[in-house]
Coordinates of C-alpha atoms in Angstrom, one line a residue:
Chain A
X683 CA 0.3 14.0 6.7
X684 CA 0.1 15.2 10.3
X685 CA -3.2 15.6 12.0
X686 CA -4.0 18.8 13.9
X687 CA -4.2 18.6 17.7
X688 CA -7.9 19.2 17.6
X689 CA -8.5 16.3 15.2
X690 CA -6.4 14.0 17.5
X691 CA -8.3 15.1 20.5
X692 CA -11.7 14.4 19.0
X693 CA -10.4 11.1 17.7
X694 CA -9.0 10.1 21.1
X695 CA -11.9 11.4 23.1
X696 CA -14.9 11.6 20.8
X697 CA -17.8 13.5 22.2
X698 CA -21.3 12.2 22.0
X699 CA -20.8 8.8 20.5
X700 CA -24.0 6.8 20.6
X701 CA -27.5 6.2 19.5
X702 CA -30.8 8.0 20.1
X703 CA -34.1 6.2 19.7
X704 CA -34.9 6.9 16.0
X705 CA -38.5 5.9 16.4
X706 CA -39.2 8.9 18.7
X707 CA -41.0 11.8 17.0
X708 CA -38.6 14.4 18.3
X709 CA -35.4 12.6 17.1
X710 CA -34.0 13.3 13.7
X711 CA -31.6 10.9 12.1
X712 CA -29.2 11.6 9.2
X713 CA -27.2 8.8 7.6
X714 CA -24.8 10.0 4.9
X715 CA -21.8 8.7 2.9
X716 CA -21.2 5.2 1.7
X717 CA -19.1 2.2 2.8
X718 CA -17.5 2.0 -0.6
X719 CA -16.3 5.6 -0.3
X720 CA -14.7 4.9 3.1
X721 CA -17.0 7.3 5.1
X722 CA -20.4 6.7 6.7
X723 CA -21.7 9.2 9.2
X724 CA -24.9 8.8 11.3
X725 CA -25.8 11.9 13.2
X726 CA -28.9 12.2 15.4
X727 CA -30.5 15.2 17.1
X728 CA -33.2 15.2 19.8
X729 CA -35.3 18.4 20.0
X730 CA -36.9 19.6 23.2
X731 CA -40.5 20.1 22.3
X732 CA -41.1 22.9 24.7
X733 CA -38.0 25.1 24.0
X734 CA -37.4 24.0 20.4
X735 CA -33.8 23.6 21.2
X736 CA -31.6 20.6 20.4
X737 CA -31.3 18.9 23.8
X738 CA -29.1 16.0 22.7
X739 CA -26.9 15.0 19.7
X740 CA -25.2 11.7 19.0
X741 CA -23.1 10.3 16.3
X742 CA -21.4 7.1 15.0
X743 CA -18.9 7.4 12.1
X744 CA -17.1 4.9 10.0
X745 CA -14.2 6.8 8.5
X746 CA -10.8 8.4 9.0
X747 CA -9.8 10.5 12.0
X748 CA -10.9 13.7 10.3
X749 CA -14.4 12.2 9.6
X750 CA -14.7 11.1 13.2
X751 CA -13.5 14.5 14.5
X752 CA -15.9 16.4 12.1
X753 CA -18.9 14.5 13.4
X754 CA -17.8 14.7 17.0
X755 CA -17.4 18.5 16.7
X756 CA -20.7 18.8 14.9
X757 CA -22.6 17.1 17.8
X758 CA -20.9 19.5 20.3
X759 CA -22.0 22.5 18.3
X760 CA -25.5 21.2 17.8
X761 CA -26.4 20.9 21.5
X762 CA -28.3 23.9 22.8
X763 CA -28.9 25.4 19.3
X764 CA -32.3 25.8 17.8
X765 CA -33.0 23.9 14.6
X766 CA -32.7 27.1 12.6
X767 CA -29.4 27.9 14.1
X768 CA -28.2 24.4 13.4
X769 CA -29.0 24.8 9.8
X770 CA -26.5 27.7 9.6
X771 CA -23.5 25.4 10.5
X772 CA -21.3 25.5 7.4
X773 CA -18.7 22.9 6.5
X774 CA -16.0 25.6 6.3
X775 CA -16.6 26.4 10.0
X776 CA -15.6 22.8 10.7
X777 CA -12.6 23.0 8.4
X778 CA -11.4 26.1 10.2
X779 CA -12.0 24.8 13.7
X780 CA -10.2 21.5 13.0
X781 CA -7.5 22.8 10.6
X782 CA -8.5 20.2 8.0
X783 CA -6.2 20.0 5.0
X784 CA -7.7 20.2 1.5
X785 CA -7.9 16.4 1.1
X786 CA -10.0 16.2 4.2
X787 CA -12.5 18.9 3.3
X788 CA -15.0 16.2 2.2
X789 CA -15.2 15.1 5.8
X790 CA -16.6 18.4 6.8
X791 CA -19.0 18.4 3.9
X792 CA -20.2 15.1 5.0
X793 CA -20.8 16.4 8.6
X794 CA -22.8 19.3 7.2
X795 CA -24.8 16.9 5.1
X796 CA -25.4 14.8 8.1
X797 CA -26.7 17.7 10.1
X798 CA -29.1 18.7 7.3
X799 CA -30.2 15.1 6.8
X800 CA -31.0 14.8 10.6
X801 CA -32.9 18.1 10.6
X802 CA -34.9 17.1 7.5
X803 CA -35.8 13.8 9.1
X804 CA -37.0 15.7 12.1
X805 CA -39.0 18.1 10.0
X806 CA -40.7 15.4 7.9
X807 CA -41.6 13.5 11.1
X808 CA -43.2 16.6 12.4
X809 CA -45.2 17.5 9.4
X810 CA -42.8 20.2 8.1
X811 CA -41.6 20.4 4.5
X812 CA -38.2 19.0 3.6
X813 CA -35.6 21.6 3.1
X814 CA -33.8 21.5 -0.2
X815 CA -30.2 22.5 0.1
X816 CA -27.7 23.1 -2.6
X817 CA -25.3 20.2 -3.3
X818 CA -21.7 20.8 -2.2
X819 CA -19.1 19.0 -4.1
X820 CA -17.4 16.2 -2.1
Chain B
X300 CA 19.1 0.8 7.1
X301 CA 21.5 -1.6 8.9
X302 CA 24.2 0.3 10.7
X303 CA 26.7 -2.2 9.3
X304 CA 25.8 -1.0 5.9
X305 CA 26.4 2.6 6.8
X306 CA 29.8 1.7 8.2
X307 CA 30.8 0.1 4.9
X308 CA 29.6 3.2 3.0
X309 CA 31.2 5.9 5.0
X310 CA 34.7 5.8 3.6
X311 CA 33.4 6.3 0.1
X312 CA 32.0 9.8 0.7
X313 CA 35.1 11.7 1.6
X314 CA 38.2 9.6 1.9
X315 CA 37.7 7.4 -1.1
X316 CA 36.0 9.9 -3.3
X317 CA 37.1 8.6 -6.7
X318 CA 34.9 8.2 -9.8
X319 CA 34.6 4.5 -10.6
X320 CA 34.8 5.4 -14.3
X321 CA 38.2 7.2 -14.0
X322 CA 40.6 4.6 -15.1
X323 CA 43.8 6.7 -15.1
X324 CA 44.4 7.5 -11.4
X325 CA 44.4 5.5 -8.2
X326 CA 41.4 7.3 -6.7
X327 CA 39.3 6.0 -9.6
X328 CA 40.8 2.5 -9.2
X329 CA 39.8 2.4 -5.6
X330 CA 36.2 3.3 -6.4
X331 CA 36.2 0.9 -9.3
X332 CA 37.4 -1.9 -7.1
X333 CA 34.7 -1.1 -4.5
X334 CA 32.0 -1.2 -7.2
X335 CA 33.3 -4.5 -8.6
X336 CA 33.3 -6.0 -5.1
X337 CA 29.7 -4.8 -4.5
X338 CA 28.7 -6.2 -7.9
X339 CA 30.0 -9.6 -6.8
X340 CA 28.2 -9.4 -3.5
X341 CA 24.9 -8.5 -5.2
X342 CA 25.3 -11.1 -7.9
X343 CA 26.1 -13.8 -5.4
X344 CA 22.8 -13.2 -3.5
X345 CA 20.8 -14.0 -6.6
X346 CA 23.2 -16.6 -8.1
X347 CA 24.1 -14.4 -11.1
X348 CA 27.3 -13.5 -12.8
X349 CA 28.6 -10.0 -11.7
X350 CA 28.5 -9.0 -15.4
X351 CA 24.8 -9.5 -15.3
X352 CA 24.2 -6.8 -12.7
X353 CA 23.3 -3.3 -14.0
X354 CA 23.2 -0.7 -11.2
X355 CA 20.4 1.8 -11.3
X356 CA 18.8 4.3 -9.0
X357 CA 16.3 1.8 -7.7
X358 CA 13.6 -0.7 -8.6
X359 CA 11.4 1.9 -10.3
X360 CA 14.2 2.7 -12.8
X361 CA 15.0 -1.0 -13.2
X362 CA 11.3 -1.7 -14.0
X363 CA 11.3 1.1 -16.6
X364 CA 14.6 -0.1 -18.1
X365 CA 13.5 -3.7 -18.3
X366 CA 10.1 -3.1 -19.9
X367 CA 10.8 -0.2 -22.2
X368 CA 14.3 -1.5 -22.9
X369 CA 13.0 -4.9 -24.0
X370 CA 10.2 -3.4 -25.9
X371 CA 12.6 -1.3 -28.0
X372 CA 15.3 -3.9 -28.3
X373 CA 13.0 -6.7 -29.5
X374 CA 10.7 -4.5 -31.6
X375 CA 11.4 -6.6 -34.7
X376 CA 10.2 -9.8 -32.9
X377 CA 6.9 -8.4 -31.6
X378 CA 5.2 -5.8 -29.6
X379 CA 3.2 -7.8 -27.1
X380 CA 3.8 -7.9 -23.3
X381 CA 1.9 -9.9 -20.7
X382 CA 1.7 -8.7 -17.1
X383 CA -0.9 -8.8 -14.3
X384 CA -3.2 -6.3 -12.5
X385 CA -1.5 -6.5 -9.1
X386 CA 2.0 -5.4 -10.3
X387 CA 3.7 -2.4 -8.8
X388 CA 2.8 1.0 -10.4
X389 CA 6.3 1.2 -11.9
X390 CA 5.5 -1.8 -14.0
X391 CA 1.9 -0.9 -14.8
X392 CA 2.7 2.7 -15.7
X393 CA 5.6 1.6 -17.9
X394 CA 3.2 -0.8 -19.6
X395 CA 0.8 2.1 -20.2
X396 CA 3.6 4.1 -21.7
X397 CA 4.4 1.2 -24.0
X398 CA 0.7 1.0 -25.1
X399 CA 0.8 4.7 -25.9
X400 CA 3.7 4.2 -28.3
X401 CA 2.1 1.3 -30.1
X402 CA 2.6 -1.7 -27.9
X403 CA 0.0 -4.3 -26.9
X404 CA -0.3 -5.3 -23.2
X405 CA -2.3 -8.0 -21.7
X406 CA -3.2 -7.5 -18.0
X407 CA -4.0 -10.9 -16.5
X408 CA -6.5 -10.9 -13.7
X409 CA -5.4 -12.6 -10.5
X410 CA -7.4 -15.3 -8.6
X411 CA -9.0 -14.4 -5.3
X412 CA -5.9 -15.5 -3.5
X413 CA -3.7 -13.1 -5.5
X414 CA -2.0 -15.8 -7.7
X415 CA -2.1 -15.7 -11.5
X416 CA -3.7 -18.6 -13.4
X417 CA -0.9 -20.3 -15.4
X418 CA -3.3 -21.6 -18.0
X419 CA -4.5 -18.0 -18.6
X420 CA -0.9 -16.9 -18.9
X421 CA -0.1 -19.5 -21.5
X422 CA -3.2 -18.8 -23.4
X423 CA -2.4 -15.1 -23.6
X424 CA 0.9 -15.7 -25.4
X425 CA 0.8 -14.9 -29.1
X426 CA 3.4 -14.9 -31.9
X427 CA 3.9 -11.2 -31.1
X428 CA 4.7 -11.8 -27.4
X429 CA 8.2 -10.7 -26.4
X430 CA 8.0 -10.4 -22.6
X431 CA 6.2 -11.7 -19.6
X432 CA 6.4 -9.4 -16.6
X433 CA 5.1 -11.0 -13.3
X434 CA 6.4 -9.8 -9.9
X435 CA 8.0 -12.2 -7.5
X436 CA 6.4 -11.2 -4.2
X437 CA 3.6 -8.6 -4.0
X438 CA 4.3 -5.5 -2.0
X439 CA 0.8 -5.2 -0.5
X440 CA -0.2 -8.8 0.3
X441 CA 3.2 -10.6 0.1
X442 CA 1.9 -13.3 -2.2
X443 CA 4.7 -15.1 -4.1
X444 CA 3.8 -16.0 -7.7
X445 CA 4.8 -19.4 -9.1
X446 CA 8.0 -18.1 -10.6
X447 CA 9.5 -21.4 -11.9
X448 CA 6.3 -22.4 -13.6
X449 CA 6.0 -19.0 -15.2
X450 CA 9.6 -19.1 -16.5
X451 CA 9.1 -22.6 -17.9
X452 CA 6.1 -21.4 -19.9
X453 CA 8.1 -18.4 -21.1
X454 CA 11.0 -20.6 -22.1
X455 CA 8.7 -23.0 -23.9
X456 CA 7.3 -20.2 -26.1
X457 CA 10.6 -18.3 -26.6
X458 CA 9.4 -15.4 -24.6
X459 CA 11.6 -13.4 -22.1
X460 CA 10.6 -13.4 -18.5
X461 CA 11.1 -10.3 -16.3
X462 CA 10.2 -10.2 -12.6
X463 CA 10.1 -7.3 -10.2
X464 CA 11.6 -9.0 -7.1
X465 CA 12.0 -5.9 -5.0
X466 CA 10.1 -7.4 -2.1
X467 CA 11.6 -10.9 -2.3
X468 CA 15.3 -10.4 -2.8
X469 CA 17.1 -10.7 0.5
X470 CA 13.9 -12.0 2.2
X471 CA 13.6 -15.4 0.5
X472 CA 16.1 -17.3 -1.6
X473 CA 15.9 -15.9 -5.1
X474 CA 18.1 -17.8 -7.7
X475 CA 18.0 -16.5 -11.2
X476 CA 19.4 -19.8 -12.6
X477 CA 17.0 -22.2 -10.8
X478 CA 14.1 -19.8 -11.2
X479 CA 14.8 -19.3 -14.9
X480 CA 14.6 -15.5 -14.7
X481 CA 15.8 -13.5 -17.7
X482 CA 15.5 -10.0 -16.2
X483 CA 14.9 -9.0 -12.6
X484 CA 14.5 -5.7 -10.8
X485 CA 15.4 -5.2 -7.1
X486 CA 16.5 -2.4 -4.8
X487 CA 18.9 -1.6 -1.9
X488 CA 16.6 -0.1 0.6
X489 CA 14.2 -3.0 0.7
X490 CA 17.0 -5.2 2.0
X491 CA 18.4 -2.7 4.7
X492 CA 20.7 -1.0 2.2
X493 CA 20.5 2.7 1.3
X494 CA 17.8 4.3 -0.7
X495 CA 18.5 5.5 -4.3
X496 CA 20.3 2.4 -5.5
X497 CA 19.0 -0.7 -7.2
X498 CA 19.8 -3.1 -9.9
X499 CA 18.5 -4.8 -13.0
X500 CA 19.7 -8.4 -13.5
X501 CA 20.1 -9.0 -17.3
X502 CA 20.9 -12.6 -18.3
X503 CA 24.0 -13.0 -20.5
X504 CA 23.7 -16.7 -21.4
X505 CA 20.9 -19.0 -22.6
X506 CA 19.6 -16.6 -23.8
X507 CA 21.7 -13.5 -24.0
X508 CA 19.3 -10.7 -23.2
X509 CA 19.8 -7.1 -24.2
X510 CA 17.9 -4.0 -23.3
X511 CA 17.9 -0.6 -25.1
X512 CA 19.3 2.0 -22.8
X513 CA 16.8 4.5 -21.4
X514 CA 19.5 6.8 -20.1
X515 CA 22.0 7.8 -22.7
X516 CA 25.4 9.2 -22.1
X517 CA 28.8 7.8 -21.3
X518 CA 27.9 4.2 -21.9
X519 CA 28.3 3.0 -18.3
X520 CA 27.0 -0.4 -17.2
X521 CA 27.7 -2.1 -20.5
X522 CA 25.9 0.6 -22.3
X523 CA 22.6 -0.2 -20.7
X524 CA 22.6 2.6 -18.1
X525 CA 24.8 5.7 -18.5
X526 CA 25.6 7.9 -15.6
X527 CA 28.3 8.2 -13.0
X528 CA 27.9 5.4 -10.5
X529 CA 26.7 6.2 -7.0
X530 CA 29.8 4.6 -5.4
X531 CA 28.8 4.9 -1.7
X532 CA 25.3 3.7 -2.5
X533 CA 26.5 0.7 -4.5
X534 CA 29.0 -0.2 -1.7
X535 CA 26.1 -0.1 0.8
X536 CA 23.9 -2.2 -1.5
X537 CA 26.7 -4.8 -1.8
X538 CA 27.1 -4.9 2.0
X539 CA 23.4 -5.2 2.4
X540 CA 23.3 -8.1 0.0
X541 CA 26.1 -9.9 1.8
X542 CA 24.3 -9.5 5.2
X543 CA 21.1 -10.9 3.7
X544 CA 23.0 -13.8 2.2
X545 CA 24.4 -14.7 5.7
X546 CA 21.3 -14.0 7.7
X547 CA 18.3 -14.7 5.4
X548 CA 17.6 -18.3 6.5
X549 CA 17.4 -17.6 10.2
X550 CA 15.8 -14.2 9.7
X551 CA 13.0 -15.6 7.5
X552 CA 12.2 -18.1 10.3
X553 CA 12.2 -15.5 13.0
X554 CA 10.0 -13.1 10.9
X555 CA 7.5 -15.7 9.9
X556 CA 7.1 -16.9 13.4
X557 CA 6.4 -13.3 14.6
X558 CA 4.2 -12.6 11.7
X559 CA 2.1 -15.8 12.3
X560 CA 1.7 -14.9 16.0
X561 CA 0.6 -11.4 15.1
X562 CA -1.9 -12.8 12.5
X563 CA -3.2 -15.5 14.9
X564 CA -3.8 -13.0 17.6
X565 CA -5.5 -10.4 15.4
X566 CA -7.7 -13.0 13.7
X567 CA -9.3 -13.5 17.1
X568 CA -11.2 -10.4 16.4
X569 CA -14.6 -10.9 14.9
X570 CA -15.0 -10.2 11.2
X571 CA -11.2 -10.1 10.4
X572 CA -9.9 -11.6 7.2
X573 CA -6.4 -12.2 5.9
X574 CA -6.0 -11.1 2.3
X575 CA -4.1 -13.2 -0.3
X576 CA -2.7 -16.7 -0.3
X577 CA -1.1 -17.6 3.0
X578 CA 0.8 -20.7 1.8
X579 CA 2.8 -18.9 -0.9
X580 CA 3.9 -15.6 0.6
X581 CA 6.8 -13.6 1.9
X582 CA 7.8 -14.3 5.5
X583 CA 7.5 -10.7 6.7
X584 CA 4.1 -9.5 5.6
X585 CA 0.4 -9.9 6.2
X586 CA -2.6 -7.9 5.1
X587 CA -5.7 -8.0 7.2
X588 CA -9.2 -6.5 6.7
X589 CA -11.1 -5.6 9.8
X590 CA -14.6 -5.2 8.6
X591 CA -16.7 -2.2 9.6
X592 CA -13.7 0.0 10.6
X593 CA -11.9 2.3 8.2
X594 CA -8.2 1.7 7.6
X595 CA -7.0 5.2 7.9
X596 CA -9.0 5.8 11.0
X597 CA -7.6 2.6 12.4
X598 CA -4.0 3.6 11.7
X599 CA -4.5 6.8 13.5
X600 CA -4.9 4.9 16.7
X601 CA -1.3 3.9 16.8
X602 CA 0.6 5.6 14.0
X603 CA 2.8 7.4 16.5
X604 CA 4.4 4.1 17.5
X605 CA 3.8 1.8 14.6
X606 CA 4.4 2.4 10.9
X607 CA 1.8 0.6 8.9
X608 CA -0.1 1.3 5.8
X609 CA -3.7 1.0 4.9
X610 CA -5.3 -0.5 1.9
X611 CA -7.4 2.6 1.8
X612 CA -5.5 5.4 0.0
X613 CA -7.6 8.1 1.7
X614 CA -4.4 9.9 2.6
X615 CA -3.8 10.7 -1.1
X616 CA -5.9 13.0 -3.0
X617 CA -7.8 10.1 -4.5
X618 CA -10.3 8.3 -2.4
X619 CA -9.6 5.0 -4.2
X620 CA -8.9 2.0 -2.1
X621 CA -6.0 -0.3 -2.9
X622 CA -6.1 -1.6 -6.5
X623 CA -4.3 -4.7 -5.4
X624 CA -7.0 -5.6 -3.0
X625 CA -9.7 -4.8 -5.5
X626 CA -8.0 -7.1 -8.0
X627 CA -8.5 -9.9 -5.5
X628 CA -12.2 -9.2 -5.8
X629 CA -12.5 -7.4 -2.4
X630 CA -15.4 -4.9 -2.3
X631 CA -14.4 -1.3 -1.8
X632 CA -15.7 -1.6 1.8
X633 CA -13.3 -4.4 2.7
X634 CA -10.5 -2.8 0.8
X635 CA -11.1 0.4 2.9
X636 CA -10.9 -1.7 6.0
X637 CA -7.5 -3.3 5.5
X638 CA -4.1 -2.9 7.1
X639 CA -0.8 -4.0 5.7
X640 CA 1.8 -5.2 8.3
X641 CA 5.5 -5.4 7.4
X642 CA 8.0 -6.8 9.8
X643 CA 11.8 -6.4 9.4
X644 CA 15.2 -7.1 10.8
X645 CA 14.7 -4.7 13.6
X646 CA 11.2 -5.9 14.7
X647 CA 11.1 -7.4 18.1
X648 CA 8.7 -9.7 20.0
X649 CA 7.9 -6.8 22.3
X650 CA 6.9 -4.7 19.3
X651 CA 4.6 -7.5 18.1
X652 CA 3.0 -7.6 21.5
X653 CA 2.5 -3.9 21.5
X654 CA 1.0 -4.1 18.0
X655 CA -1.4 -6.8 18.8
X656 CA -2.7 -4.9 21.8
X657 CA -2.9 -1.5 20.0
X658 CA -4.6 -2.8 16.9
X659 CA -7.1 -4.9 18.9
X660 CA -8.0 -2.0 21.2
X661 CA -8.4 0.4 18.4
X662 CA -10.5 -2.0 16.3
X663 CA -12.8 -2.5 19.3
X664 CA -13.0 1.2 20.1
X665 CA -13.7 2.2 16.5
X666 CA -16.4 -0.5 16.1
X667 CA -18.2 1.0 19.1
X668 CA -18.1 4.2 17.0
X669 CA -19.1 2.6 13.7
X670 CA -22.7 2.8 12.5
X671 CA -21.9 -0.1 10.1
X672 CA -20.8 -2.3 13.0
X673 CA -24.1 -1.4 14.9
X674 CA -26.1 -2.4 11.8
X675 CA -24.2 -5.6 11.3
X676 CA -24.8 -6.5 15.0
X677 CA -28.5 -5.7 14.6
X678 CA -28.7 -7.9 11.5
X679 CA -29.3 -5.0 9.0
X680 CA -28.2 -5.8 5.5
X681 CA -25.7 -3.1 4.7
X682 CA -25.7 -3.9 1.0
X683 CA -29.4 -3.4 0.8
X684 CA -29.2 0.2 2.0
X685 CA -29.3 2.8 -0.8
X686 CA -26.1 4.7 -0.1
X687 CA -25.7 8.2 -1.6
X688 CA -22.5 7.9 -3.6
X689 CA -20.4 11.0 -3.4

């Protein structure tokens, strides 16, 4: 199976690889997937307390090229968005942008889960209720 | 494919187009002669009689014919077959088919190094056992099973012994007489011959073995495999066998030297593990797990230039990692982190250098990107984390 140029580009030059200080109150961390399934994504957001916008986003991913590309793309999209706007990112947007084939759709689902998990972590840390989202099939 | 093989095949497409089964004109005789010659070349490579070679479309068909053919032919003697969990899918799926139609199959577990336990094998034999099917060299990890010892056990109990030797024939000396093999599957393209042609060796003496045809028709190949022979393919298969015969000894040394260098260099990486027994294995393969990086992601770092396969079958619709590696007792995480390296006649030292560098660089780069590597480095127990299984 050939990878799309965009997947190859994110894989070769991933954006925003790294780690934010998870002990900080304005940092939300989402860790999703499992080593046994061959995909683990950790996605982090840092929220600017004045503007309420996501000022930084970082990821680390154990997985195939599509999983790496999905998380790299997600961090790019997150930066500059409000938390509410970030919640609207749908896995199918990632599928479309990266031209993911059907067998790789689960990578995009994982990225969406990681975004939601990071936002929830941020919300809980800041005294907000955890959001319940519907399960997408992986 | 070796260009010398192609050269041998070319005349048999257009110029010498006869059907080897047409006995009443010279075109047919020419084809028949060519097939006879190829049969001799193939037989010689494995120390068999040419009459013991049944040409097929490849090792998958040979596996099917051996297992189903023996099961049908020896139904009055019993219905039990013994095999092992790391066999090729063509063997495992044929066994599943046999179970569906009333047969009994024992799937032996392998030891952590990939070898079967001979005591377990012997203990599994019952008065209903008709066949032991254990592969020669494994396609994923290259481990070579103790073939002579297995055949002696089979002989002692009056059970037939079949081996899928697709990976071994042409790479290491395979001798059906010395090894005590009753039936053996192998194919052309794994020894630099063409795709779409293979053979089943069926012993004719001590004991005389028969299989029930799985392809009925004109009674070709001593009635065991009907169908017009693929003359150019068979000619190529014969030539490939001849070349292996001449070059195997020096080639095996060359390949194992390169393989060992590749392995030694890659094992310099932290948290890298060779899978399977390293004393009993094919000269041209190695299978290594690089912990905390995922195999498919790893391959993407160099798949433009190097053809490798990953123990992680993420590329297929299933997300299951290699069943062979899991049979060795590897956790799913390590099985997902493995690469299988196969060297061949056209592999050069420069390619090995390139591979060492490309794999090393990619592993290091992906580990920098891996949350699991970060946790490992920070001393976090990854197994203690409650992962959400999806």
